[in-house]
XYZ file of C-alpha atoms in Angstrom:
247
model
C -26.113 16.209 -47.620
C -28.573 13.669 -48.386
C -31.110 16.399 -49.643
C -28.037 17.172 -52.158
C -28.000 13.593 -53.558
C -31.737 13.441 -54.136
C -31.499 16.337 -56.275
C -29.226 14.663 -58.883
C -31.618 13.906 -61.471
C -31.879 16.331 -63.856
C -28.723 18.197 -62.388
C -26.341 20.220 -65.186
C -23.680 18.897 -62.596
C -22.035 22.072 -62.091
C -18.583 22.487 -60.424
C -20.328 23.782 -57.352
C -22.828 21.284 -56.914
C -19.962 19.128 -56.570
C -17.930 20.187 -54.463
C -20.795 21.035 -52.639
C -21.652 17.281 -52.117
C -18.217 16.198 -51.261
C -18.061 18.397 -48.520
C -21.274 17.891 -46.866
C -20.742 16.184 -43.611
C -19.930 12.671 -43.788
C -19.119 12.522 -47.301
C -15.280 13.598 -47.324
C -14.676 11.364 -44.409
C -16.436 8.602 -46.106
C -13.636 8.934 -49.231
C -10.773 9.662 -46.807
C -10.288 13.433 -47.995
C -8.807 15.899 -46.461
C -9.132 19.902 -46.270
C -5.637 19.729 -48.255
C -6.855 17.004 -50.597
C -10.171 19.281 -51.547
C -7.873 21.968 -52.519
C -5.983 20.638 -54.505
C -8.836 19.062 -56.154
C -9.757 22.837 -56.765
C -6.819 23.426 -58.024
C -6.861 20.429 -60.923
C -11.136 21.556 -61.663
C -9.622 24.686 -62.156
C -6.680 24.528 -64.410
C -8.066 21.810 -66.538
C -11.087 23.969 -66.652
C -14.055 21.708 -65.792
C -17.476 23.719 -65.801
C -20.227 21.696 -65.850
C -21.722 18.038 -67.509
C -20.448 15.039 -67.160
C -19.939 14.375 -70.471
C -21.478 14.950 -74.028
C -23.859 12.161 -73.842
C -24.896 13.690 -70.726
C -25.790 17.359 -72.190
C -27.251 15.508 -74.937
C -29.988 14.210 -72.573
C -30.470 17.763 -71.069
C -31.158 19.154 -74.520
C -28.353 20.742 -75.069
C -25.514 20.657 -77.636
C -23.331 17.330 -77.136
C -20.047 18.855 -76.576
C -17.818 16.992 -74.611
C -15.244 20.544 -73.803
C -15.457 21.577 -69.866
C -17.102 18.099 -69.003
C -16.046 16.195 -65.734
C -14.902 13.348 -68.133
C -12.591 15.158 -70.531
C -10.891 17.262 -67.528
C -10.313 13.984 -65.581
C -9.003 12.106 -68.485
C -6.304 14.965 -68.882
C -5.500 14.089 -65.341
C -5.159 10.306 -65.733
C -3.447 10.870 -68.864
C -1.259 13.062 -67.237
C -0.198 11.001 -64.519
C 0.497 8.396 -67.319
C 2.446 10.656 -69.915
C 3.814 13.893 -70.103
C 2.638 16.131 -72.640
C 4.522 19.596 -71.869
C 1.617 21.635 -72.677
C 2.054 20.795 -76.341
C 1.802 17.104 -77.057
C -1.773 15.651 -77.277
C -2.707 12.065 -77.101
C -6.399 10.761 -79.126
C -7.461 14.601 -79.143
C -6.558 14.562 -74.912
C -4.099 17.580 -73.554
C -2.337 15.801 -70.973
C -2.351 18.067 -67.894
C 1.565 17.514 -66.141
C 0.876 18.808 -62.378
C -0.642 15.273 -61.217
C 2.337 13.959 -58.989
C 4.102 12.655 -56.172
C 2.180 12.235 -53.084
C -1.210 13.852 -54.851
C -1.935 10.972 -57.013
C -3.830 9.608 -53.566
C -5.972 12.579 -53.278
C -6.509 11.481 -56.975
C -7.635 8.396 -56.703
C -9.953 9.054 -53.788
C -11.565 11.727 -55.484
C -11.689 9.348 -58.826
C -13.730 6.743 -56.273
C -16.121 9.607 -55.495
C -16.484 10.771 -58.869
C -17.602 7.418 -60.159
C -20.146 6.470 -57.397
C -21.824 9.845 -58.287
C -21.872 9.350 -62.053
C -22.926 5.726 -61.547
C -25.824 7.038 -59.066
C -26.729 9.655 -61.591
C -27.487 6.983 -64.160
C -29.481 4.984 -61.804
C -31.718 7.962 -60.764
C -32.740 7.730 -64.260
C -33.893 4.542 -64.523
C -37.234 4.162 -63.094
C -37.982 1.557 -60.817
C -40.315 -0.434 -58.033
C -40.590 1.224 -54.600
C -38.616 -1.528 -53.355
C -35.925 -1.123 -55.619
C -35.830 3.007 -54.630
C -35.596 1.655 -51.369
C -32.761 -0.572 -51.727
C -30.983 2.036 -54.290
C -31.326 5.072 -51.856
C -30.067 2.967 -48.110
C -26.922 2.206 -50.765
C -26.472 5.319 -51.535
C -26.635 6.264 -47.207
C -23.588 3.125 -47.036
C -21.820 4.696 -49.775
C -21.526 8.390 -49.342
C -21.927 8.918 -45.673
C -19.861 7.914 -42.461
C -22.033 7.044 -39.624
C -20.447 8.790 -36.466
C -21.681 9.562 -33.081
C -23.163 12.941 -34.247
C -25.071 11.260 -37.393
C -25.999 8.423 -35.968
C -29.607 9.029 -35.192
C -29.654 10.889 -38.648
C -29.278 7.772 -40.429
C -30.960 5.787 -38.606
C -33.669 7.526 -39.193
C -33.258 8.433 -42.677
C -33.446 4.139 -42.636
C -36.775 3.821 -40.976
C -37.835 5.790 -43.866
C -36.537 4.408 -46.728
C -37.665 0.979 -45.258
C -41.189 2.413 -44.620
C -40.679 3.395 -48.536
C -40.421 -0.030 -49.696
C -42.908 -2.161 -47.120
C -45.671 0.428 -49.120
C -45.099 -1.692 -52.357
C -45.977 -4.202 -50.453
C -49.228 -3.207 -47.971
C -50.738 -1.192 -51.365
C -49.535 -4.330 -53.788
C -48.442 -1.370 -55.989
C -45.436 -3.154 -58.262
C -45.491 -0.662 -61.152
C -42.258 0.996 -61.502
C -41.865 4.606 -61.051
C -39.471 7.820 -62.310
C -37.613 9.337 -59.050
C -39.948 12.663 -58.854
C -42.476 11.238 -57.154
C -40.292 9.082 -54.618
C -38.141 12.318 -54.404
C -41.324 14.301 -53.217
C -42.196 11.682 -50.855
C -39.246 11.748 -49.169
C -38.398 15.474 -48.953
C -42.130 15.573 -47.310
C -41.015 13.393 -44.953
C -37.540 14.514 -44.654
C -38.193 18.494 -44.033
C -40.993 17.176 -40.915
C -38.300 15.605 -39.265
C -36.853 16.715 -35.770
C -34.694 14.965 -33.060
C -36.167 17.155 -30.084
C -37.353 14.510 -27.682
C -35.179 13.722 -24.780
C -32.173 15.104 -22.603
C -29.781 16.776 -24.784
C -31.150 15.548 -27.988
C -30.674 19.323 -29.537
C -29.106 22.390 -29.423
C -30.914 23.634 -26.821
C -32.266 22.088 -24.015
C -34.828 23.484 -21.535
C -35.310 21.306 -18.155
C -35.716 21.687 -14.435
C -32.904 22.655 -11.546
C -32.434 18.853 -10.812
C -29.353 18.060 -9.322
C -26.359 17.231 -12.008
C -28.266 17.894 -14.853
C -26.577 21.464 -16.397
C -23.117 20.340 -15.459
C -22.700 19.266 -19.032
C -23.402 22.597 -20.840
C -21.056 25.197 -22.195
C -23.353 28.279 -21.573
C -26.379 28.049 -18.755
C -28.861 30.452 -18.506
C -31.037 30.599 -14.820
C -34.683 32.169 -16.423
C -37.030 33.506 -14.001
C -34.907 34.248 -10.546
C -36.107 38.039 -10.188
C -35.453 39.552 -6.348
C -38.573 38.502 -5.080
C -38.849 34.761 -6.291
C -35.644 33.368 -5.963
C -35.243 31.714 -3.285
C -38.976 31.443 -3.129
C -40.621 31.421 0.180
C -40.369 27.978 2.714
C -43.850 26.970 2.546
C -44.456 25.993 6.252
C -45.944 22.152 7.092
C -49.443 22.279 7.499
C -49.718 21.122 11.108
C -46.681 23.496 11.666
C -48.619 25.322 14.379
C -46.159 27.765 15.753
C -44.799 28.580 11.750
């Protein structure tokens, strides 16, 4: 999920890059969506027929033509104008179809997903900016308080994930380096330091753990698997004490 976010920059912003990143794991929760409330947010993308950019400006800056039809903007401005006015399919409102099937309880799936929506966009502009290690830093463990829940099964994630983004800015400082930088090169950094990350060390730190026959300590498991306890070594020999005379 955070890998998803870091990959923003320069993105066409497709539908399924999207969705994509509201679903990874942390991210719905973090918005209060659920299952239900992501399909009906399918639904709306859908019918209002969002494709891709978030608006002309947007496609402008990707060199391409600056056409604001199938943008995130324009489809979720005929859903707030919607909810506001009806148009029947036929009325339109400063060049806007209103789309009608915004109601009742869904207007809350609405405005969570509006919340989401405009953290992204607002992110996307700041990945563009360039800026001091430091500031990456602080930009990037925002991003981590935004978009992700911290649970039990994340926890360590992030707190990791922290370590390095504070080892990210404390290198402006130690190399006196205060030039500002685009986000490829912080980007880089971190996926190097990202991908050579593991959370192996310890008791039950992964999803599989090998250890000893000590008493207690496969109780916890689902599925336990004895290696090594063919006919003739299991149960091994009693080796006798050494001043065991008559053994």
């Amino acid at each position: 999920g955070f890998f998803a976010f870091l990959e923003l920059k320069g993105s066409r912003f497709s539908v399924a890059r999207v969705l994509r990143m509201l679903e990874a794991p942390g991210v719905r929760e973090k918005f209060g969506l659920k299952r239900t409330d992501i399909e009906i947010i399918e639904r709306w993308i859908r019918d209002t027929r969002i494709r891709w950019g978030i608006d002309a400006d947007h496609r402008r800056k990707l060199g391409l033509p600056a056409i604001s039809e199938n943008t995130w903007c324009t489809g979720i401005r005929q859903l707030l104008l919607g909810y506001a006015m009806p148009g029947n399919n036929q009325r339109m409102f400063d060049d806007i179809l209103p789309y009608d099937a915004v109601e009742g309880n869904e207007i809350h799936s609405f405005g969570k997903f509006l919340n989401f929506s405009d953290a992204v966009f607002r992110l996307a502009d700041e990945l563009n900016r360039p800026k001091t290690l430091h500031a990456w830093s602080t930009l990037l463990k925002r991003m981590l308080d935004d978009f992700f829940l911290s649970d039990e099964k994340s926890q360590m994630e992030i707190k990791s994930l922290r370590s390095i983004l504070d080892d990210l800015g404390q290198r402006q400082t130690d190399a006196a380096f205060n030039a500002k930088l685009e986000f490829e090169p912080v980007r880089f950094y971190l996926e190097r330091r990202l991908g050579n990350l593991r959370f192996g060390s310890g008791f039950m730190t992964g999803g599989v753990t090998f250890c000893a026959m000590l008493p207690m300590r496969s109780i916890p498991f689902k599925i336990i698997c004895l290696m090594g306890m063919s006919s003739d070594t299991f149960p091994r020999d009693s080796q006798p004490l050494s001043f065991d005379l008559i053994a």
